[in-house]
Coordinates of C-alpha atoms and ligand atoms in Angstrom, one line a residue:
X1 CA 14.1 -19.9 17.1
X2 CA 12.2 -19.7 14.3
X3 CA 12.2 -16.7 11.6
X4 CA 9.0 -15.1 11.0
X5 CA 8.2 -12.3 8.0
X6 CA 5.2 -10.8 8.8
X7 CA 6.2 -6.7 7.0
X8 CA 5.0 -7.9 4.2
X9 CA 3.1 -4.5 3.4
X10 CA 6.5 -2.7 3.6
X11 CA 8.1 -5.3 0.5
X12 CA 7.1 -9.2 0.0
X13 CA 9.3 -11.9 -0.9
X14 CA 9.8 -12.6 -4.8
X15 CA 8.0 -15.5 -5.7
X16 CA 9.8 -18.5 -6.9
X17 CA 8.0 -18.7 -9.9
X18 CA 8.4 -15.2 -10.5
X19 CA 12.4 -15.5 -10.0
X20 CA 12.6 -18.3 -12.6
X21 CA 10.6 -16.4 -15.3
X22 CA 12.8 -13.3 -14.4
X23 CA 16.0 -15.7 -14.5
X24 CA 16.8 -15.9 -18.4
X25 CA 16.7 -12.1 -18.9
X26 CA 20.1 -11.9 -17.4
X27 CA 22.2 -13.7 -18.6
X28 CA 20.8 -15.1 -21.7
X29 CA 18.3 -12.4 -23.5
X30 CA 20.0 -9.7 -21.9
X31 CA 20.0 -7.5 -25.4
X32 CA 18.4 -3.6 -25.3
X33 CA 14.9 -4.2 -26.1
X34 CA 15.3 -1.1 -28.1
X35 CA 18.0 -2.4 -30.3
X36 CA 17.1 -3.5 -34.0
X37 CA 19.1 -6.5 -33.6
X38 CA 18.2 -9.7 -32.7
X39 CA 19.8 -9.8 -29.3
X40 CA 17.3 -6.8 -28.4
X41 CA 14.3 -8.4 -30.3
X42 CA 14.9 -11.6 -29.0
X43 CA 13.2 -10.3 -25.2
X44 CA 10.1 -8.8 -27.4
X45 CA 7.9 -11.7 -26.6
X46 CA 8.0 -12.1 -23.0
X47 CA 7.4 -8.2 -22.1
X48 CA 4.2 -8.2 -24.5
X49 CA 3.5 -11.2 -22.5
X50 CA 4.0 -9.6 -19.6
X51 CA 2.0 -6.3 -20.5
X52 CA -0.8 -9.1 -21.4
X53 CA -0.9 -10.1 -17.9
X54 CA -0.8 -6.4 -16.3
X55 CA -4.0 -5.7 -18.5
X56 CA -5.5 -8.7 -17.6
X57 CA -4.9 -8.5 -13.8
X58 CA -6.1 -4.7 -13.5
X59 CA -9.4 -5.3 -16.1
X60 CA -7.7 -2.6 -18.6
X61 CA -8.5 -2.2 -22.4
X62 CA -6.7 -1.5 -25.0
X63 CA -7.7 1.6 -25.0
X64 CA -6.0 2.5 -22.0
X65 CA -2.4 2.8 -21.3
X66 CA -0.1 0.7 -18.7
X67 CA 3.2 2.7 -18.5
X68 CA 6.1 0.8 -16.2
X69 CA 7.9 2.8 -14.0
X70 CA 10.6 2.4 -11.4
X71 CA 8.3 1.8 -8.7
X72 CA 4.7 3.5 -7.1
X73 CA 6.7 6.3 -5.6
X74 CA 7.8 7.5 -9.3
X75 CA 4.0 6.6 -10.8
X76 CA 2.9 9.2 -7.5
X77 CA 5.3 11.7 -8.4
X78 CA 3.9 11.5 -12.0
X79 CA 0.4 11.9 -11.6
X80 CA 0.9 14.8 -9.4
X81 CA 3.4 16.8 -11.0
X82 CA 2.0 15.9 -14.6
X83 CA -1.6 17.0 -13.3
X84 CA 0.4 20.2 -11.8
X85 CA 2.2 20.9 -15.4
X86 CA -1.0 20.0 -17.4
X87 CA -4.0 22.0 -15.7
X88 CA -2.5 24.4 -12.7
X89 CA 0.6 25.7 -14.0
X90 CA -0.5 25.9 -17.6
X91 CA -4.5 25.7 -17.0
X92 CA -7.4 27.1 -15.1
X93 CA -7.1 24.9 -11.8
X94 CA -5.2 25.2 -9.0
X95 CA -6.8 22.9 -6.3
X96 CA -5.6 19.1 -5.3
X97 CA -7.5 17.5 -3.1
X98 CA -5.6 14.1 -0.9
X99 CA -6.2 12.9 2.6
X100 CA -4.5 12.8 5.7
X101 CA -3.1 9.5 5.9
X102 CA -1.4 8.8 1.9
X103 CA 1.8 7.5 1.8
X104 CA 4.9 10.0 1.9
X105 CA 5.2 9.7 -2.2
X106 CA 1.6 11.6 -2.4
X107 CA 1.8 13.7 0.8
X108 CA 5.4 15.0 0.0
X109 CA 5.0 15.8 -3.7
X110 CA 1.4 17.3 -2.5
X111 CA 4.2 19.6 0.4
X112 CA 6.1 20.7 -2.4
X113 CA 2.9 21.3 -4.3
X114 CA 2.2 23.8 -1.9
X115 CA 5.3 25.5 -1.9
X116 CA 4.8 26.0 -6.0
X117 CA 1.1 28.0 -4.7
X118 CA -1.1 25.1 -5.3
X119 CA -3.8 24.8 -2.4
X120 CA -4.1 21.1 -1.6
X121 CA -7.0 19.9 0.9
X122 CA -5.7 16.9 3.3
X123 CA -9.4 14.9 4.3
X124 CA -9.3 13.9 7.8
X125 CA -10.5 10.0 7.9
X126 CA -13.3 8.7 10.1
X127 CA -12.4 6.4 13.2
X128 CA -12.4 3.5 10.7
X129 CA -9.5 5.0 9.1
X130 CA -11.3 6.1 5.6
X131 CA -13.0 8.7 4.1
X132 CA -16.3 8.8 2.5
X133 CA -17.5 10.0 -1.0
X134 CA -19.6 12.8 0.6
X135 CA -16.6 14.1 2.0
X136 CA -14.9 14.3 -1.2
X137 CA -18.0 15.9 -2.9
X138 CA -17.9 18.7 -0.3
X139 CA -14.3 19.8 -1.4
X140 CA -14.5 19.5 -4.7
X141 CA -14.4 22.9 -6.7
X142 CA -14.4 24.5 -10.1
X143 CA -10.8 24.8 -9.4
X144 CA -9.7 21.6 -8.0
X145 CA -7.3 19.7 -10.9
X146 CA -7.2 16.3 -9.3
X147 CA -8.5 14.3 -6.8
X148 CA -5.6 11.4 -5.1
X149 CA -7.3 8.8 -2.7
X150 CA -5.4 5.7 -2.0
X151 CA -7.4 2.3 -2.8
X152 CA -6.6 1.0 0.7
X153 CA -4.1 1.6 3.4
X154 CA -0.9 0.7 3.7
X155 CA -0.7 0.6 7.8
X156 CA -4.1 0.0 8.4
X157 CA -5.3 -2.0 5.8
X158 CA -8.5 -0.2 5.2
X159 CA -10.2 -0.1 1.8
X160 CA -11.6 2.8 0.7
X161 CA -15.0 3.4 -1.4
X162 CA -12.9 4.0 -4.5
X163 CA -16.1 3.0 -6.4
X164 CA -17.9 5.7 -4.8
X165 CA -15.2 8.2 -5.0
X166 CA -14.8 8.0 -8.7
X167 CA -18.6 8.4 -9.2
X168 CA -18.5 11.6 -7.3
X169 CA -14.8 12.7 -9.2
X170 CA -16.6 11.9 -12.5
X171 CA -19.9 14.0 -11.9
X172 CA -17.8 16.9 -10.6
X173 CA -15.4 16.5 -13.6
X174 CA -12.8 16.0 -12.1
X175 CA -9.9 13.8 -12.5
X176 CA -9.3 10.5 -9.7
X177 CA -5.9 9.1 -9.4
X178 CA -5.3 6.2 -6.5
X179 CA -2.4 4.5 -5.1
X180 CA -3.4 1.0 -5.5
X181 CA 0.1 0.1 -4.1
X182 CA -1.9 -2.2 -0.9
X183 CA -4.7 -3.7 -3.0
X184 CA -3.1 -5.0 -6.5
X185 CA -2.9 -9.2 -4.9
X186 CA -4.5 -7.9 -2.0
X187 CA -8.3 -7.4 -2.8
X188 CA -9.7 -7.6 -6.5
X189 CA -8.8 -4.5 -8.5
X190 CA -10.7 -3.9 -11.8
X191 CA -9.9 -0.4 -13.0
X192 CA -12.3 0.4 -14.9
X193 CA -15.8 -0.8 -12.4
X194 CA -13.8 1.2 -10.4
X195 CA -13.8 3.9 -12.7
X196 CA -10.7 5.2 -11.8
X197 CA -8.1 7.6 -14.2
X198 CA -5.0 6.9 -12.9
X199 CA -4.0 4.3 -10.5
X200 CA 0.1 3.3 -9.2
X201 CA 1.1 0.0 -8.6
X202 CA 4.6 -1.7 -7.2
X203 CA 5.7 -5.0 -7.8
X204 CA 7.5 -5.8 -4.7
X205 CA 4.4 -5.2 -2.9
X206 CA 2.7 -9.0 -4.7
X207 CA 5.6 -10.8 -4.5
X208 CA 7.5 -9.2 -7.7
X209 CA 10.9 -7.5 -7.8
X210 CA 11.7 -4.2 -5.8
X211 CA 12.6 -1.6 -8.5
X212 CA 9.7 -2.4 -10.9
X213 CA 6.4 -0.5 -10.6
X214 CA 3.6 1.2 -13.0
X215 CA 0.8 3.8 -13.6
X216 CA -2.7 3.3 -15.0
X217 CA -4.1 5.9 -17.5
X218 CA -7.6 6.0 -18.7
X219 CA -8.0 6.3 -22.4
X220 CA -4.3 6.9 -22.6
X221 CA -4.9 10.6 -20.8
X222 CA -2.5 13.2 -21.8
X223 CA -0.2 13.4 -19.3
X224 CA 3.0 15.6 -19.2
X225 CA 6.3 13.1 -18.9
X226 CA 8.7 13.4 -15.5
X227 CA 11.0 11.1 -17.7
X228 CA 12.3 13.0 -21.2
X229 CA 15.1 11.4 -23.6
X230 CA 13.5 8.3 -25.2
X231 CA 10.3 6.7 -27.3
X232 CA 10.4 3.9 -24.8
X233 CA 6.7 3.3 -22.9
X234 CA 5.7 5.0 -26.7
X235 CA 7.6 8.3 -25.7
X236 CA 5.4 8.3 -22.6
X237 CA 8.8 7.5 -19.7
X238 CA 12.0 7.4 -21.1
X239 CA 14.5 5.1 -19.7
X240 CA 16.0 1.5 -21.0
X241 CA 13.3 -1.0 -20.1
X242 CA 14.1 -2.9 -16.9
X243 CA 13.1 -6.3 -18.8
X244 CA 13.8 -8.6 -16.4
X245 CA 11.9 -6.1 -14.0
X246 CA 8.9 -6.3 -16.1
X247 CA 9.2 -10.1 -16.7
X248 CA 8.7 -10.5 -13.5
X249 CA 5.9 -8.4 -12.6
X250 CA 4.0 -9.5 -15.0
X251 CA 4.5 -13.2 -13.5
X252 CA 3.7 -11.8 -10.3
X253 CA 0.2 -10.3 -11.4
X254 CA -0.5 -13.2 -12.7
X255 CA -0.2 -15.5 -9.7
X256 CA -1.7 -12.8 -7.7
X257 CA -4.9 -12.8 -9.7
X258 CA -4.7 -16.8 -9.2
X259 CA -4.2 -16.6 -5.3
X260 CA -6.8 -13.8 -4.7
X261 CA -9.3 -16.4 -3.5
X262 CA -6.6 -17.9 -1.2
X263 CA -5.0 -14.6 0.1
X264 CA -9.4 -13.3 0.7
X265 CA -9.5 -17.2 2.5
X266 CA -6.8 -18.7 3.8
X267 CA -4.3 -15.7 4.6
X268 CA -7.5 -13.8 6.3
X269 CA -8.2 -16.5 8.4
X270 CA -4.4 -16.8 9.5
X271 CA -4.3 -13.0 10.3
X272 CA -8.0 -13.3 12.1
X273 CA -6.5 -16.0 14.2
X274 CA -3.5 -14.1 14.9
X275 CA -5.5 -10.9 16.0
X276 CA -7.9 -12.7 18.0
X277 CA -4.9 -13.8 20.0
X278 CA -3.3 -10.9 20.4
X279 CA -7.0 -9.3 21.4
X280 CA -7.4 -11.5 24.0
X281 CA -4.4 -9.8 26.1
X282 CA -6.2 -6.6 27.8
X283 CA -5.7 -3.1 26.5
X284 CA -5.0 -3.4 23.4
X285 CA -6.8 -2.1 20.3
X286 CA -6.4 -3.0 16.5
X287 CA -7.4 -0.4 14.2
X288 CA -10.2 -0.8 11.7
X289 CA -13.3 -3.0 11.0
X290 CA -11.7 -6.7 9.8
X291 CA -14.8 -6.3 7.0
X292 CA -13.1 -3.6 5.6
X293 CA -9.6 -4.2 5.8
X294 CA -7.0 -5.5 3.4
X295 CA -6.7 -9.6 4.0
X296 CA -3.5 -9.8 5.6
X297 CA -3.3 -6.9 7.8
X298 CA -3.1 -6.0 11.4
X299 CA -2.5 -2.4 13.1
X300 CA -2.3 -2.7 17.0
X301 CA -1.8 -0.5 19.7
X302 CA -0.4 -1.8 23.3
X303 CA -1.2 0.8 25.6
X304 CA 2.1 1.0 27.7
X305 CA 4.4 -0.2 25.6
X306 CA 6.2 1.8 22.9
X307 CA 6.0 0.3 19.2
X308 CA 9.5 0.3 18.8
X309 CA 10.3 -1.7 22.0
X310 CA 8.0 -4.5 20.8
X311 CA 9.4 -4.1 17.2
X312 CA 13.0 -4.9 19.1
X313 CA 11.3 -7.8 21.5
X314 CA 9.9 -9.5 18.7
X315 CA 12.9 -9.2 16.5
X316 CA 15.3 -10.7 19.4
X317 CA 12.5 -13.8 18.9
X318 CA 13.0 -13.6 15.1
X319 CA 9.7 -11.9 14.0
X320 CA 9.7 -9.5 11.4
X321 CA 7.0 -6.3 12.0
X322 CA 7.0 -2.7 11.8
X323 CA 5.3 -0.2 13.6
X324 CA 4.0 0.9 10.4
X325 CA 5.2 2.5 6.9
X326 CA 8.7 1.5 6.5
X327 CA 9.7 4.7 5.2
X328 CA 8.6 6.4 8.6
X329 CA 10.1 3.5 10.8
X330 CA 13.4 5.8 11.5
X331 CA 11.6 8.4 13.2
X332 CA 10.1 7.7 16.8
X333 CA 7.4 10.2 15.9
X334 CA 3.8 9.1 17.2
X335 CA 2.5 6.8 14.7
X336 CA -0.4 9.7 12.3
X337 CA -2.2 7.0 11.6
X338 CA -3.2 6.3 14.7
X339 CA -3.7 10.2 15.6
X340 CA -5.8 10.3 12.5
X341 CA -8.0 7.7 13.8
X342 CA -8.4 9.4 17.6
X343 CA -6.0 7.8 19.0
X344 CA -4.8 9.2 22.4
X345 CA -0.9 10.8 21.7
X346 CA -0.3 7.7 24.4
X347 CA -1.4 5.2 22.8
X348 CA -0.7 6.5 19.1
X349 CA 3.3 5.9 20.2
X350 CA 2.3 2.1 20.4
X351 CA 1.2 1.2 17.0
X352 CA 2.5 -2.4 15.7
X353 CA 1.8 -3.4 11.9
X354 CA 1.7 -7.2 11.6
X355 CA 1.5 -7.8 7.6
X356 CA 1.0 -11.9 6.3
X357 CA 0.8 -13.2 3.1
X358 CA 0.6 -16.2 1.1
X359 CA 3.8 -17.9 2.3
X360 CA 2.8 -17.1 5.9
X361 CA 2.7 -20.5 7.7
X362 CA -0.3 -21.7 10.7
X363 CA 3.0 -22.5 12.8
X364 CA 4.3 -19.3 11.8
X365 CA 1.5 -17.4 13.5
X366 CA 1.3 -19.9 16.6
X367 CA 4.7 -18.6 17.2
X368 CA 3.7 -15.0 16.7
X369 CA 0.9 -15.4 19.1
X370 CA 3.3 -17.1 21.7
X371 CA 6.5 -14.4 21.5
X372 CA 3.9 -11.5 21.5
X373 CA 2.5 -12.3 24.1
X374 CA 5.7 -13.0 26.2
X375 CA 6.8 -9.1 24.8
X376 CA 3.7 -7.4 26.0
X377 CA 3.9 -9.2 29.1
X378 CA 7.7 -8.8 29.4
X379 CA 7.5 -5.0 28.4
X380 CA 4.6 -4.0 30.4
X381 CA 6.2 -5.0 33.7
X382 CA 9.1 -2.4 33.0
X383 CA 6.7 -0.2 31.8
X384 CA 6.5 3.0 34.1
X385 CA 3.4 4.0 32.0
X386 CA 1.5 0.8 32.4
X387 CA 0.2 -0.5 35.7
X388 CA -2.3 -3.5 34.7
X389 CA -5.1 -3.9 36.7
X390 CA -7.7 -6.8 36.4
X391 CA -11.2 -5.7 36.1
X392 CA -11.7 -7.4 39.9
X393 CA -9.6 -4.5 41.5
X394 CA -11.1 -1.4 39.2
X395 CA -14.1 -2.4 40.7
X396 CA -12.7 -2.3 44.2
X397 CA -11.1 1.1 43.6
X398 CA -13.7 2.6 42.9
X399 CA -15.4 1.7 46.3
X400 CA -12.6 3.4 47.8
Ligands
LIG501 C1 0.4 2.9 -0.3 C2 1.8 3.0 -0.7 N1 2.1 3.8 -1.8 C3 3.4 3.9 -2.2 C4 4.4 3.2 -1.6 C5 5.9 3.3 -2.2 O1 6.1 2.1 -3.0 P1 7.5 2.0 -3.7 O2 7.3 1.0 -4.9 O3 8.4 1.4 -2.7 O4 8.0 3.3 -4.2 C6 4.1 2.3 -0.6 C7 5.2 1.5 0.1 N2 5.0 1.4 1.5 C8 5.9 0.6 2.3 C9 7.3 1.2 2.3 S1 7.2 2.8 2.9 C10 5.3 0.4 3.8 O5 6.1 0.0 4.6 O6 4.1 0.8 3.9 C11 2.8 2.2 -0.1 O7 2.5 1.3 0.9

């Protein structure tokens, strides 16, 4: 039986590469990088190094600001409550506007947001599973403080018109944070032709270490602190810097600006290959238009077969999936992606996320192909829900 890892969306594997640059920063230059002496200077080096890459990779100046944090959740958090301190609790605004389908790091903070009196507008997305500009520029007000669109999602895989979105944030006035959690060594990500002001990022998601993560900032933005006690990040988040953390994702930005062509080629024609397979079997849908979808991603429904039952068939066969965000994998909710995209409460139960990447093998997804199709097939003909009938014998009922 072979083992297959195809969640990469929920965390990647760290990169060799990245492992052996994070290597020496325990056990050998191990000192507080805030400590005078020369164990603590001694790790200087490699995190400017490392900031050098991160600036590089997301097209920043030096104008701008790069603050690590502990991960993308954290960088959410920020932006949101910062934006709440800075203009609606102690300003003139009191408006957010999101959409319907952001991870639980924005949609949570944006619940308890709510419960503080903040009114926060959650945009519905289109049966492609985005929204467009002119949808934004209709609920934009005089009052709205920030406007948080993720740069493409993390079940479907589809990008959205950030460009666009920003122009419309930036004639309005308004500030535009995204969670560019699915596209940094996804798609290219140049912050500022994007013209975002804030933007997250997490390491683990481009083959970097878990635990490790940052936030964008245009022109340095003022932005109140969720982390107080330190001058670290230049008194912007306190805390002991994670070196080896930060090592490391700078190594991993690195190599995923160097493999962009190769995840745009090579892992998009793996994952086409795959869903083309799987599309063959009848009724079953994948969500969004491949042109406008992150390379490595596929979001299925099975009609008749409940996502977790295929999650536990292809696990028994040693595949690795998800039925889509690992933080909402516990709950055997119907999947609100797929409502959000129309799909029937039926089918929206059914949802599979199938995730490659770079170390994602051609025999890797010839086995996929071959143990999914045994699970549908193995699945549906326990299924009460599901009676398959070929297109011969719909054609017959219907005479009858
Ligand atoms: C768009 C987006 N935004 C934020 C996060 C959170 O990243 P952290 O660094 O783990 O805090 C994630 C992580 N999504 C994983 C785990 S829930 C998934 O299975 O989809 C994400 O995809």
């Amino acid at each position: 039986m072979m083992k297959v890892y195809l969640d990469n969306n929920a965390t990647t594997m760290v990169d060799p590469e990245v492992k052996a640059a994070m290597d020496p920063y325990f056990t050998e230059i191990y000192g507080n990088p805030n400590s005078l002496h020369d164990f603590g200077t001694a790790c200087h080096p490699a995190l400017r190094k490392a900031m050098d890459h991160m600036y590089e990779a997301l097209g920043a100046r030096d104008e701008d600001d790069i603050v690590v944090t502990s991960c993308a959740t954290e960088s959410n958090n920020w932006v949101l409550k910062g934006i709440y301190f800075d203009l609606i609790k102690n300003g003139e605004k009191d408006h957010i506007i999101t959409t319907e389908v952001e991870h639980p790091s924005i949609t949570a903070v944006c619940r308890w947001l709510e419960e503080q009196g903040v009114h926060v507008t959650y945009l519905p997305v289109n049966q492609d599973g985005i929204v467009e500009a002119h949808t934004v520029r209709d609920f934009i007000t005089d009052k709205t403080a920030l406007v948080s669109i993720m740069w493409a999602n993390n079940e479907t895989g589809a990008i959205f018109p950030i460009e666009q979105i920003a122009e419309v944030c930036k004639e309005k006035g308004v500030l535009f944070h995204t969670d560019g959690v699915q596209a940094v060594g996804k798609i290219p990500v140049d912050v500022i032709k994007a013209g975002v002001d804030f933007m997250s990022f997490s390491a683990h998601k481009f083959h970097g270490p878990k635990g490790v993560g940052g936030l964008y900032i245009r022109n340095g933005h003022p932005l109140t602190s969720l982390l107080h006690g330190g001058e670290h990040m230049g008194g912007r988040r306190s805390g002991t810097l994670n070196v080896p953390g930060i090592v490391g994702m700078g190594k991993a930005m690195e190599l995923a600006t160097y493999y962009l062509k190769f995840e745009e080629e090579n892992v998009r024609r793996l994952r086409d290959k795959l869903e083309d397979a799987i599309l063959e079997l009848p009724d079953i849908y994948s969500v969004g238009p491949r042109e406008n979808r992150t390379p490595n991603t596929i979001l299925v429904s099975v009609r008749g077969v409940e996502g977790e039952a295929m999650l536990w068939d292809l696990n028994r066969a040693g595949i690795a999936a998800s039925t889509g965000s690992a933080c909402a994998s516990e709950d055997l909710e119907a999947n609100p992606i797929m409502t959000a995209v129309g799909a029937d409460s039926e089918l929206a139960h059914t949802a599979v996320r199938l995730s490659l990447s770079r170390f994602t093998t051609e025999d890797e997804v010839d086995y996929t192909i071959e143990q999914f199709k045994k699970a549908v097939e193995r699945l549906r003909s326990i299924s009460s829900s599901y009676a398959y009938m070929p297109e011969s014998m719909k054609d017959k009922q219907g005479e009858g």
